[in-house]
Amino acid sequence: MSLRTQQFQNGEAMRAPDVESDVEEEAMVNEYREQVQYDGMEDLDRITSMGSGQDIHAQLQAAATPLEFQATLETKFASYDNYCNLFHFILNSDGPVDLDIPSSTWAWDVIDEFIYQFNSFCGYRQKVAYKAENAEEIQLLRENPNTWGCYSVLNVLYSLIQRSQISEQLAAIKRGEDGKLYAGEYGSRPLYQMLGYFSVVGLLRVHCLLGDFSLALKTLDDIELNKKSMFARVMAAHFTTYYYVGFSYMMMRRYADAIRMFSHILVYVSRTKNFQKNAQYDSITKKNDQMYALIAICVAFHPTRLDDTIHTALREKYGEQFNRLQRGGPDALPLFEELFRSACPKFINPTPPDFDNPEINVDPVEHHLRIFMDEVKNNMMSPTVKSYLKLYTTMDLKKLAGFLEVNPEKLRCWLLVNKQRNRQIRWSEGGLLEGDILHASDLDYAMEGDLIHVSEAKVGRKLVDWYLRNLARTY
């Protein structure tokens, strides 16, 4: 199974309410324990060749096999051609391809490896353009701008979804109807159904890599995030889904939702690590470390109580660094940058680089890092301001500005912006972009001229309803 990188203080809040109950978690763990006893790849030997002159057996095997890290540019081109031929055969044959697939794990591996190679190729092409040293490779890339192109990859994923009618099936299931009634001739075949389903998760990943985080979450409108979903049966798909959903929430400044997503999968991995296969364990461990870095960032922005397992692991991994994140201030900026670089996806540009003017090419990772660091700087004063406001019920703006050594009018603007930022959307059900608007801090304030009136944040009716709904889910 391939899973590769695109490669608590102020704890007033309750434990993440949508972490599943011990009974449900145990059922998922047991199901995964049974799954790892079987690896469907060897069953590809029993797949018969099909198609006029096409060796579908070799193409299927190659599609689910990880490409070597040091593969040559010619090999990357050949792999792209193989995927094009395979997907053309599956999508454009006269009627559905009559082909049994070994397992849902194999279907995930095909989509996962397809996107990984796309991501890897884009990164490689970007480096070649930056260095501008290998004239032969530059010429080859210049002559083939559409190889591993963004449009081609998205076209394959959307075509598999459309052909399988998986969105219609999932929507019907959510309404309580029989999804098979909407499957059609193609969607009733496991080959199309599974490739279509995992293409939805693949779109989440690709849109996130392209930096469109709201569209990334929108793609999962028809998939429910629970243990009954198909992605939860494949460890790598389960892990990937929660990583990209959590990261998208973080970049949209919905930190409470990001923490809930990261918490779910980190607890699940901690329960299954004793029977991970070696190859899986290495890749999952690396991604696991990335999610600990991301949840540390989110908790610094949105202090909350975590599961004991996660809290202990964070203290062991980061120690004093974790305290620095929570204190904020200029000293924390390099640490935020370091954690983001180590934990973010390998973002990609949607278009080929300019080989003639390499200096104008924008590094997508640096671009998103700048956006993230702007958010960090906006929140830099938050812990200090909060510590002062907790001491007063009414405070003069100029007095607080004197404590912080900032201009009063600049502080006024910051307080107004920060008050608005404390109103966050929290997801509980429905589409991942939906949710209730709730106050995210345990402290609230209002401004009257130069006076700041401070109070504890009131728990509104919506927050009570949200908590009760999710408490019922948990227990």
CSV table of C-alpha atoms in Angstrom, one decimal:
chain,number,residue,atom,x,y,z
A,1,MET,CA,0.0,0.0,0.0
A,2,SER,CA,1.4,3.3,-1.0
A,3,LEU,CA,1.1,6.3,1.3
A,4,ARG,CA,3.8,8.9,0.6
A,5,THR,CA,4.4,12.6,1.2
A,6,GLN,CA,3.3,15.0,-1.4
A,7,GLN,CA,4.8,14.3,0.8
A,8,PHE,CA,-2.8,22.3,26.7
A,9,GLN,CA,-3.0,25.3,28.3
A,10,ASN,CA,-6.2,27.4,28.8
A,11,GLY,CA,-8.0,24.0,28.5
A,12,GLU,CA,-11.5,25.1,29.2
A,13,ALA,CA,-13.0,23.3,26.2
A,14,MET,CA,-14.3,19.7,26.4
A,15,ARG,CA,-12.6,16.8,24.6
A,16,ALA,CA,-13.1,16.9,20.9
A,17,PRO,CA,-16.8,15.9,20.8
A,18,ASP,CA,-16.8,14.0,17.6
A,19,VAL,CA,-14.1,11.5,18.4
A,20,GLU,CA,-15.9,8.2,18.1
A,21,SER,CA,-16.7,6.1,21.1
A,22,ASP,CA,-14.4,3.3,22.3
A,23,VAL,CA,-16.8,0.7,20.9
A,24,GLU,CA,-16.8,2.2,17.4
A,25,GLU,CA,-13.0,2.8,17.5
A,26,GLU,CA,-12.5,-0.8,18.6
A,27,ALA,CA,-14.6,-2.1,15.7
A,28,MET,CA,-12.5,-0.1,13.2
A,29,VAL,CA,-9.3,-1.3,14.8
A,30,ASN,CA,-10.5,-5.0,14.6
A,31,GLU,CA,-11.6,-4.5,11.0
A,32,TYR,CA,-8.2,-3.0,10.0
A,33,ARG,CA,-6.4,-5.9,11.8
A,34,GLU,CA,-8.2,-8.3,9.5
A,35,GLN,CA,-7.5,-6.2,6.5
A,36,VAL,CA,-3.7,-6.1,7.0
A,37,GLN,CA,-3.6,-9.9,6.9
A,38,TYR,CA,-4.4,-9.7,3.2
A,39,ASP,CA,-2.6,-7.9,0.4
A,40,GLY,CA,-4.4,-8.0,-2.9
A,41,MET,CA,-1.5,-7.2,-5.1
A,42,GLU,CA,-0.5,-10.8,-5.7
A,43,ASP,CA,-4.0,-11.5,-7.2
A,44,LEU,CA,-3.1,-9.3,-10.2
A,45,ASP,CA,-1.3,-12.4,-11.5
A,46,ARG,CA,-4.7,-14.0,-12.0
A,47,ILE,CA,-6.1,-11.1,-14.1
A,48,THR,CA,-6.5,-12.0,-17.7
A,49,SER,CA,-5.2,-9.7,-20.5
A,50,MET,CA,-7.9,-7.8,-22.3
A,51,GLY,CA,-8.3,-5.3,-25.1
A,52,SER,CA,-7.1,-5.4,-28.7
A,53,GLY,CA,-3.4,-5.8,-28.4
A,54,GLN,CA,-3.2,-4.1,-25.0
A,55,ASP,CA,-1.6,-5.9,-22.1
A,56,ILE,CA,-4.1,-4.8,-19.5
A,57,HIS,CA,-2.4,-7.1,-16.9
A,58,ALA,CA,0.9,-5.2,-17.1
A,59,GLN,CA,-0.8,-1.8,-17.1
A,60,LEU,CA,-2.9,-2.6,-14.0
A,61,GLN,CA,0.2,-3.9,-12.2
A,62,ALA,CA,2.3,-0.8,-13.2
A,63,ALA,CA,-0.5,1.6,-12.2
A,64,ALA,CA,-0.5,0.3,-8.5
A,65,THR,CA,3.3,0.0,-8.3
A,66,PRO,CA,5.2,2.9,-6.8
A,67,LEU,CA,7.7,4.6,-9.1
A,68,GLU,CA,11.3,4.6,-8.0
A,69,PHE,CA,12.3,7.9,-6.4
A,70,GLN,CA,15.3,8.3,-8.7
A,71,ALA,CA,13.4,7.4,-11.9
A,72,THR,CA,14.6,9.2,-15.0
A,73,LEU,CA,12.6,11.8,-16.9
A,74,GLU,CA,12.0,9.2,-19.7
A,75,THR,CA,10.6,6.8,-17.1
A,76,LYS,CA,8.2,9.5,-15.8
A,77,PHE,CA,7.0,10.1,-19.3
A,78,ALA,CA,6.5,6.4,-19.9
A,79,SER,CA,4.5,6.0,-16.7
A,80,TYR,CA,2.3,8.9,-17.7
A,81,ASP,CA,1.6,7.2,-21.1
A,82,ASN,CA,0.8,4.0,-19.3
A,83,TYR,CA,-1.8,5.7,-17.1
A,84,CYS,CA,-3.3,7.5,-20.1
A,85,ASN,CA,-3.7,4.2,-21.9
A,86,LEU,CA,-5.1,2.4,-18.9
A,87,PHE,CA,-7.7,5.1,-18.1
A,88,HIS,CA,-8.6,5.5,-21.8
A,89,PHE,CA,-9.3,1.8,-21.9
A,90,ILE,CA,-11.4,1.8,-18.8
A,91,LEU,CA,-13.4,4.9,-19.6
A,92,ASN,CA,-13.8,4.7,-23.4
A,93,SER,CA,-14.3,1.0,-24.2
A,94,ASP,CA,-17.5,-0.2,-25.8
A,95,GLY,CA,-19.4,-0.7,-22.6
A,96,PRO,CA,-18.1,-1.4,-19.1
A,97,VAL,CA,-14.8,-3.3,-18.8
A,98,ASP,CA,-15.6,-6.8,-17.4
A,99,LEU,CA,-12.7,-7.0,-14.9
A,100,ASP,CA,-12.6,-8.1,-11.3
A,101,ILE,CA,-10.3,-6.2,-9.1
A,102,PRO,CA,-8.5,-7.8,-6.1
A,103,SER,CA,-9.6,-5.4,-3.4
A,104,SER,CA,-10.5,-1.9,-2.5
A,105,THR,CA,-6.9,-1.5,-1.4
A,106,TRP,CA,-5.7,-2.0,-5.0
A,107,ALA,CA,-8.2,0.6,-6.3
A,108,TRP,CA,-6.9,3.1,-3.7
A,109,ASP,CA,-3.3,2.3,-4.7
A,110,VAL,CA,-3.9,3.1,-8.3
A,111,ILE,CA,-5.4,6.5,-7.6
A,112,ASP,CA,-2.9,7.3,-4.8
A,113,GLU,CA,0.1,6.4,-7.0
A,114,PHE,CA,-1.4,8.4,-10.0
A,115,ILE,CA,-1.6,11.5,-7.9
A,116,TYR,CA,1.7,11.0,-6.2
A,117,GLN,CA,3.5,10.7,-9.6
A,118,PHE,CA,1.7,13.9,-10.8
A,119,ASN,CA,2.8,15.7,-7.6
A,120,SER,CA,6.3,14.4,-7.9
A,121,PHE,CA,6.6,15.3,-11.6
A,122,CYS,CA,5.4,18.9,-11.0
A,123,GLY,CA,8.0,19.3,-8.2
A,124,TYR,CA,10.8,17.9,-10.4
A,125,ARG,CA,9.9,20.1,-13.3
A,126,GLN,CA,9.9,23.1,-11.0
A,127,LYS,CA,13.4,22.3,-9.7
A,128,VAL,CA,14.7,21.8,-13.3
A,129,ALA,CA,13.3,25.3,-14.2
A,130,TYR,CA,14.9,26.9,-11.1
A,131,LYS,CA,18.4,25.4,-11.6
A,132,ALA,CA,18.4,26.0,-15.4
A,133,GLU,CA,21.4,23.7,-15.7
A,134,ASN,CA,20.2,20.7,-17.7
A,135,ALA,CA,19.5,22.0,-21.2
A,136,GLU,CA,18.5,18.6,-22.5
A,137,GLU,CA,15.8,18.1,-19.8
A,138,ILE,CA,14.6,21.6,-20.2
A,139,GLN,CA,14.1,21.1,-23.9
A,140,LEU,CA,12.3,17.8,-23.3
A,141,LEU,CA,10.0,19.4,-20.7
A,142,ARG,CA,9.4,22.4,-23.0
A,143,GLU,CA,8.3,20.2,-25.8
A,144,ASN,CA,5.9,18.3,-23.6
A,145,PRO,CA,4.0,20.9,-21.5
A,146,ASN,CA,0.9,18.7,-21.2
A,147,THR,CA,2.6,15.6,-19.8
A,148,TRP,CA,1.4,15.2,-16.3
A,149,GLY,CA,-0.6,18.4,-16.8
A,150,CYS,CA,-3.0,19.6,-14.2
A,151,TYR,CA,-6.0,19.5,-16.6
A,152,SER,CA,-5.2,15.9,-17.7
A,153,VAL,CA,-5.1,14.7,-14.1
A,154,LEU,CA,-8.3,16.5,-13.0
A,155,ASN,CA,-10.0,15.3,-16.2
A,156,VAL,CA,-9.2,11.6,-15.3
A,157,LEU,CA,-10.5,12.0,-11.8
A,158,TYR,CA,-13.7,13.8,-12.8
A,159,SER,CA,-14.3,11.3,-15.6
A,160,LEU,CA,-14.0,8.3,-13.3
A,161,ILE,CA,-16.5,10.0,-10.9
A,162,GLN,CA,-18.9,10.8,-13.7
A,163,ARG,CA,-18.7,7.4,-15.4
A,164,SER,CA,-19.2,5.5,-12.1
A,165,GLN,CA,-22.0,7.9,-11.0
A,166,ILE,CA,-20.6,7.5,-7.6
A,167,SER,CA,-21.8,11.0,-6.5
A,168,GLU,CA,-25.4,10.0,-7.3
A,169,GLN,CA,-25.0,6.7,-5.4
A,170,LEU,CA,-23.5,8.4,-2.3
A,171,ALA,CA,-26.2,11.1,-2.3
A,172,ALA,CA,-28.9,8.4,-2.5
A,173,ILE,CA,-27.4,6.5,0.4
A,174,LYS,CA,-27.3,9.7,2.5
A,175,ARG,CA,-31.1,10.1,1.7
A,176,GLY,CA,-31.7,6.6,2.9
A,177,GLU,CA,-32.2,5.1,-0.5
A,178,ASP,CA,-30.6,2.3,-2.3
A,179,GLY,CA,-27.5,3.6,-4.1
A,180,LYS,CA,-27.6,0.7,-6.7
A,181,LEU,CA,-30.7,2.3,-8.2
A,182,TYR,CA,-28.5,5.2,-9.3
A,183,ALA,CA,-25.4,3.2,-10.3
A,184,GLY,CA,-26.2,2.7,-14.0
A,185,GLU,CA,-24.4,0.2,-16.2
A,186,TYR,CA,-20.9,1.3,-15.2
A,187,GLY,CA,-21.4,2.2,-11.5
A,188,SER,CA,-22.7,-1.3,-10.7
A,189,ARG,CA,-19.3,-2.7,-11.5
A,190,PRO,CA,-16.8,-2.8,-8.6
A,191,LEU,CA,-14.0,-1.6,-10.9
A,192,TYR,CA,-15.8,1.7,-11.7
A,193,GLN,CA,-17.4,2.1,-8.3
A,194,MET,CA,-14.1,1.8,-6.3
A,195,LEU,CA,-12.0,3.9,-8.8
A,196,GLY,CA,-14.8,6.5,-8.8
A,197,TYR,CA,-15.1,6.6,-5.0
A,198,PHE,CA,-11.3,7.0,-4.5
A,199,SER,CA,-11.2,9.6,-7.2
A,200,VAL,CA,-13.4,11.7,-4.9
A,201,VAL,CA,-10.8,11.5,-2.2
A,202,GLY,CA,-8.1,12.1,-4.9
A,203,LEU,CA,-9.8,15.4,-5.8
A,204,LEU,CA,-9.7,16.5,-2.2
A,205,ARG,CA,-6.0,15.9,-2.3
A,206,VAL,CA,-5.3,17.6,-5.7
A,207,HIS,CA,-7.4,20.7,-4.9
A,208,CYS,CA,-5.5,21.0,-1.6
A,209,LEU,CA,-2.2,20.7,-3.4
A,210,LEU,CA,-3.3,23.5,-5.8
A,211,GLY,CA,-4.3,25.7,-2.9
A,212,ASP,CA,-8.0,25.7,-3.3
A,213,PHE,CA,-9.0,24.6,0.2
A,214,SER,CA,-12.7,25.4,0.0
A,215,LEU,CA,-13.1,23.4,-3.2
A,216,ALA,CA,-11.1,20.6,-1.7
A,217,LEU,CA,-13.7,20.3,1.2
A,218,LYS,CA,-16.6,20.8,-1.2
A,219,THR,CA,-15.6,17.6,-3.1
A,220,LEU,CA,-16.4,15.5,-0.1
A,221,ASP,CA,-20.0,16.7,0.2
A,222,ASP,CA,-21.4,13.2,-0.6
A,223,ILE,CA,-19.0,11.3,1.6
A,224,GLU,CA,-19.7,10.9,5.3
A,225,LEU,CA,-16.8,11.0,7.6
A,226,ASN,CA,-17.5,7.9,9.7
A,227,LYS,CA,-16.3,4.4,10.1
A,228,LYS,CA,-18.9,3.0,7.7
A,229,SER,CA,-17.4,4.9,4.7
A,230,MET,CA,-15.4,3.0,2.2
A,231,PHE,CA,-12.2,5.1,2.7
A,232,ALA,CA,-12.1,3.9,6.4
A,233,ARG,CA,-11.5,0.3,5.2
A,234,VAL,CA,-8.2,1.2,3.6
A,235,MET,CA,-5.7,2.6,6.2
A,236,ALA,CA,-3.8,4.8,3.7
A,237,ALA,CA,-7.1,6.3,2.3
A,238,HIS,CA,-8.4,6.9,5.9
A,239,PHE,CA,-5.2,8.6,6.9
A,240,THR,CA,-4.9,10.7,3.7
A,241,THR,CA,-8.6,11.9,3.9
A,242,TYR,CA,-8.2,13.2,7.4
A,243,TYR,CA,-4.8,14.8,6.8
A,244,TYR,CA,-6.1,16.9,3.8
A,245,VAL,CA,-9.5,17.7,5.4
A,246,GLY,CA,-7.6,18.8,8.6
A,247,PHE,CA,-5.1,20.8,6.7
A,248,SER,CA,-7.7,22.5,4.5
A,249,TYR,CA,-9.6,23.5,7.7
A,250,MET,CA,-6.4,24.9,9.2
A,251,MET,CA,-5.6,27.1,6.1
A,252,MET,CA,-9.2,28.4,6.3
A,253,ARG,CA,-8.6,29.3,9.9
A,254,ARG,CA,-11.2,26.8,11.2
A,255,TYR,CA,-8.9,25.6,13.9
A,256,ALA,CA,-11.5,23.8,16.0
A,257,ASP,CA,-12.5,21.6,13.1
A,258,ALA,CA,-8.9,21.0,12.1
A,259,ILE,CA,-8.1,19.8,15.6
A,260,ARG,CA,-11.0,17.4,15.6
A,261,MET,CA,-9.9,15.9,12.3
A,262,PHE,CA,-6.3,15.5,13.3
A,263,SER,CA,-7.3,14.1,16.8
A,264,HIS,CA,-9.5,11.4,15.3
A,265,ILE,CA,-6.9,9.9,13.0
A,266,LEU,CA,-4.0,10.3,15.5
A,267,VAL,CA,-5.9,8.3,18.1
A,268,TYR,CA,-6.9,5.7,15.5
A,269,VAL,CA,-3.3,5.3,14.4
A,270,SER,CA,-2.1,4.9,18.0
A,271,ARG,CA,-4.5,2.0,18.3
A,272,THR,CA,-3.4,0.2,15.2
A,273,LYS,CA,0.3,0.8,15.2
A,274,ASN,CA,1.1,-2.6,16.8
A,275,PHE,CA,0.0,-4.5,13.7
A,276,GLN,CA,1.1,-2.2,10.9
A,277,LYS,CA,3.1,-3.8,8.1
A,278,ASN,CA,6.7,-2.6,7.8
A,279,ALA,CA,6.3,-0.7,4.5
A,280,GLN,CA,3.1,0.9,5.7
A,281,TYR,CA,4.5,1.8,9.1
A,282,ASP,CA,7.4,3.8,7.8
A,283,SER,CA,5.2,6.0,5.6
A,284,ILE,CA,2.4,6.4,8.1
A,285,THR,CA,4.9,7.3,10.8
A,286,LYS,CA,6.2,10.2,8.7
A,287,LYS,CA,2.7,11.4,8.0
A,288,ASN,CA,1.9,10.9,11.7
A,289,ASP,CA,4.7,13.2,12.7
A,290,GLN,CA,3.5,15.8,10.2
A,291,MET,CA,0.0,15.8,11.8
A,292,TYR,CA,1.4,16.2,15.3
A,293,ALA,CA,3.2,19.4,14.0
A,294,LEU,CA,-0.1,20.6,12.5
A,295,ILE,CA,-2.2,20.0,15.6
A,296,ALA,CA,0.5,21.8,17.7
A,297,ILE,CA,0.0,24.8,15.4
A,298,CYS,CA,-3.8,24.7,15.6
A,299,VAL,CA,-3.7,24.4,19.4
A,300,ALA,CA,-1.5,27.4,19.6
A,301,PHE,CA,-4.1,29.4,17.7
A,302,HIS,CA,-7.1,27.8,19.4
A,303,PRO,CA,-6.2,26.4,22.9
A,304,THR,CA,-8.3,23.4,23.8
A,305,ARG,CA,-8.1,20.2,25.7
A,306,LEU,CA,-6.8,17.2,23.7
A,307,ASP,CA,-7.0,13.4,24.1
A,308,ASP,CA,-4.5,12.3,26.7
A,309,THR,CA,-2.6,10.2,24.1
A,310,ILE,CA,-2.1,13.2,21.8
A,311,HIS,CA,-1.3,15.6,24.6
A,312,THR,CA,1.4,13.3,26.0
A,313,ALA,CA,2.9,12.8,22.5
A,314,LEU,CA,3.0,16.5,21.9
A,315,ARG,CA,4.8,17.2,25.1
A,316,GLU,CA,7.3,14.4,24.3
A,317,LYS,CA,7.9,15.6,20.8
A,318,TYR,CA,8.1,19.4,21.3
A,319,GLY,CA,8.5,20.1,25.0
A,320,GLU,CA,9.6,23.7,25.5
A,321,GLN,CA,8.9,24.4,21.8
A,322,PHE,CA,5.2,23.7,22.4
A,323,ASN,CA,5.2,26.3,25.2
A,324,ARG,CA,6.8,28.8,22.9
A,325,LEU,CA,4.1,28.3,20.3
A,326,GLN,CA,1.4,28.9,22.9
A,327,ARG,CA,3.1,32.0,24.3
A,328,GLY,CA,3.3,33.6,20.9
A,329,GLY,CA,5.4,36.7,20.3
A,330,PRO,CA,8.3,37.2,17.9
A,331,ASP,CA,10.3,34.3,19.4
A,332,ALA,CA,7.7,31.9,18.1
A,333,LEU,CA,7.8,33.0,14.5
A,334,PRO,CA,10.8,30.8,13.4
A,335,LEU,CA,9.2,27.8,15.1
A,336,PHE,CA,5.9,28.3,13.3
A,337,GLU,CA,7.7,28.5,10.0
A,338,GLU,CA,9.8,25.4,10.7
A,339,LEU,CA,6.7,23.3,11.7
A,340,PHE,CA,4.7,24.4,8.6
A,341,ARG,CA,7.5,23.6,6.2
A,342,SER,CA,7.9,20.1,7.7
A,343,ALA,CA,4.2,19.3,7.8
A,344,CYS,CA,2.5,21.0,4.8
A,345,PRO,CA,1.8,19.1,1.5
A,346,LYS,CA,4.2,19.6,-1.4
A,347,PHE,CA,2.1,22.2,-3.1
A,348,ILE,CA,2.2,22.5,-6.9
A,349,ASN,CA,1.6,25.1,-9.6
A,350,PRO,CA,-1.3,24.5,-11.9
A,351,THR,CA,0.8,25.6,-15.0
A,352,PRO,CA,4.3,24.7,-16.2
A,353,PRO,CA,7.1,27.0,-15.1
A,354,ASP,CA,8.7,29.6,-17.3
A,355,PHE,CA,12.0,28.0,-18.4
A,356,ASP,CA,13.2,31.2,-20.1
A,357,ASN,CA,12.8,33.4,-17.0
A,358,PRO,CA,13.3,31.1,-14.0
A,359,GLU,CA,13.6,34.0,-11.6
A,360,ILE,CA,9.9,34.9,-12.1
A,361,ASN,CA,8.6,31.4,-11.2
A,362,VAL,CA,6.8,31.3,-7.8
A,363,ASP,CA,7.6,28.5,-5.4
A,364,PRO,CA,4.1,27.3,-4.4
A,365,VAL,CA,5.4,26.2,-0.9
A,366,GLU,CA,6.9,29.6,-0.3
A,367,HIS,CA,3.7,31.2,-1.5
A,368,HIS,CA,1.5,29.4,1.0
A,369,LEU,CA,4.1,29.8,3.7
A,370,ARG,CA,3.9,33.6,3.3
A,371,ILE,CA,0.1,33.4,3.6
A,372,PHE,CA,0.4,31.2,6.7
A,373,MET,CA,3.0,33.5,8.3
A,374,ASP,CA,0.8,36.5,7.8
A,375,GLU,CA,-1.9,34.7,9.9
A,376,VAL,CA,0.7,33.9,12.5
A,377,LYS,CA,1.8,37.5,12.7
A,378,ASN,CA,-1.8,38.6,13.0
A,379,ASN,CA,-2.2,36.3,16.0
A,380,MET,CA,1.2,37.0,17.6
A,381,MET,CA,-0.2,39.4,20.3
A,382,SER,CA,-3.2,37.2,21.1
A,383,PRO,CA,-1.9,35.3,24.1
A,384,THR,CA,-0.4,38.4,25.7
A,385,VAL,CA,-3.5,40.5,25.2
A,386,LYS,CA,-5.6,37.8,26.6
A,387,SER,CA,-3.5,37.5,29.7
A,388,TYR,CA,-3.9,41.2,30.4
A,389,LEU,CA,-7.6,41.3,29.7
A,390,LYS,CA,-8.3,38.4,32.1
A,391,LEU,CA,-7.2,40.7,34.9
A,392,TYR,CA,-9.8,43.4,34.3
A,393,THR,CA,-13.5,43.9,33.7
A,394,THR,CA,-12.9,47.3,32.2
A,395,MET,CA,-9.7,48.6,30.8
A,396,ASP,CA,-8.5,51.8,29.1
A,397,LEU,CA,-7.3,51.2,25.5
A,398,LYS,CA,-4.3,53.5,26.0
A,399,LYS,CA,-3.3,51.7,29.2
A,400,LEU,CA,-3.3,48.4,27.4
A,401,ALA,CA,-1.4,49.9,24.5
A,402,GLY,CA,1.2,51.1,26.9
A,403,PHE,CA,1.6,47.6,28.4
A,404,LEU,CA,2.1,46.2,24.9
A,405,GLU,CA,4.2,49.1,23.6
A,406,VAL,CA,2.1,49.6,20.5
A,407,ASN,CA,0.1,52.5,19.0
A,408,PRO,CA,-3.4,52.7,20.5
A,409,GLU,CA,-5.1,53.1,17.1
A,410,LYS,CA,-3.2,50.1,15.8
A,411,LEU,CA,-4.3,48.1,18.9
A,412,ARG,CA,-7.9,49.2,18.4
A,413,CYS,CA,-7.9,47.8,14.8
A,414,TRP,CA,-6.3,44.6,16.0
A,415,LEU,CA,-8.9,44.1,18.8
A,416,LEU,CA,-11.8,44.6,16.3
A,417,VAL,CA,-10.3,42.2,13.8
A,418,ASN,CA,-9.5,39.7,16.5
A,419,LYS,CA,-13.1,39.8,17.9
A,420,GLN,CA,-14.4,39.0,14.5
A,421,ARG,CA,-11.9,36.2,14.0
A,422,ASN,CA,-13.1,34.6,17.3
A,423,ARG,CA,-16.4,33.9,15.5
A,424,GLN,CA,-15.6,30.6,13.8
A,425,ILE,CA,-17.7,28.1,11.9
A,426,ARG,CA,-17.7,24.6,13.4
A,427,TRP,CA,-18.8,21.7,11.4
A,428,SER,CA,-21.1,19.0,12.9
A,429,GLU,CA,-23.1,17.5,10.0
A,430,GLY,CA,-23.8,18.1,6.4
A,431,GLY,CA,-21.2,19.4,3.9
A,432,LEU,CA,-17.7,20.1,5.4
A,433,LEU,CA,-18.0,23.8,4.5
A,434,GLU,CA,-21.2,24.1,6.5
A,435,GLY,CA,-21.5,24.6,10.3
A,436,ASP,CA,-22.7,26.8,13.1
A,437,ILE,CA,-21.0,30.2,13.9
A,438,LEU,CA,-19.7,30.0,17.5
A,439,HIS,CA,-17.5,32.0,19.7
A,440,ALA,CA,-14.1,30.3,19.7
A,441,SER,CA,-12.6,31.9,22.8
A,442,ASP,CA,-13.4,31.7,26.5
A,443,LEU,CA,-13.0,35.5,26.7
A,444,ASP,CA,-15.1,38.2,25.1
A,445,TYR,CA,-14.9,42.0,25.1
A,446,ALA,CA,-16.7,45.1,23.7
A,447,MET,CA,-15.4,48.5,23.0
A,448,GLU,CA,-17.0,51.8,24.0
A,449,GLY,CA,-14.8,54.7,22.9
A,450,ASP,CA,-11.4,54.1,24.6
A,451,LEU,CA,-12.9,51.6,27.1
A,452,ILE,CA,-12.6,47.9,26.7
A,453,HIS,CA,-15.4,46.0,28.6
A,454,VAL,CA,-14.2,42.4,29.3
A,455,SER,CA,-16.4,39.4,30.1
A,456,GLU,CA,-16.3,35.6,29.9
A,457,ALA,CA,-17.7,34.4,26.6
A,458,LYS,CA,-21.4,33.5,27.0
A,459,VAL,CA,-22.4,30.0,25.9
A,460,GLY,CA,-25.2,30.6,23.5
A,461,ARG,CA,-28.1,28.3,22.5
A,462,LYS,CA,-26.3,27.2,19.3
A,463,LEU,CA,-23.2,26.1,21.3
A,464,VAL,CA,-25.3,24.1,23.7
A,465,ASP,CA,-27.2,22.4,20.8
A,466,TRP,CA,-23.9,21.7,19.0
A,467,TYR,CA,-22.4,20.2,22.1
A,468,LEU,CA,-25.4,18.0,22.9
A,469,ARG,CA,-25.6,16.7,19.3
A,470,ASN,CA,-21.9,15.7,19.2
A,471,LEU,CA,-22.0,14.3,22.8
A,472,ALA,CA,-24.8,12.0,21.7
A,473,ARG,CA,-22.6,10.9,18.7
A,474,THR,CA,-19.6,10.3,21.0
A,475,TYR,CA,-21.3,8.2,23.7
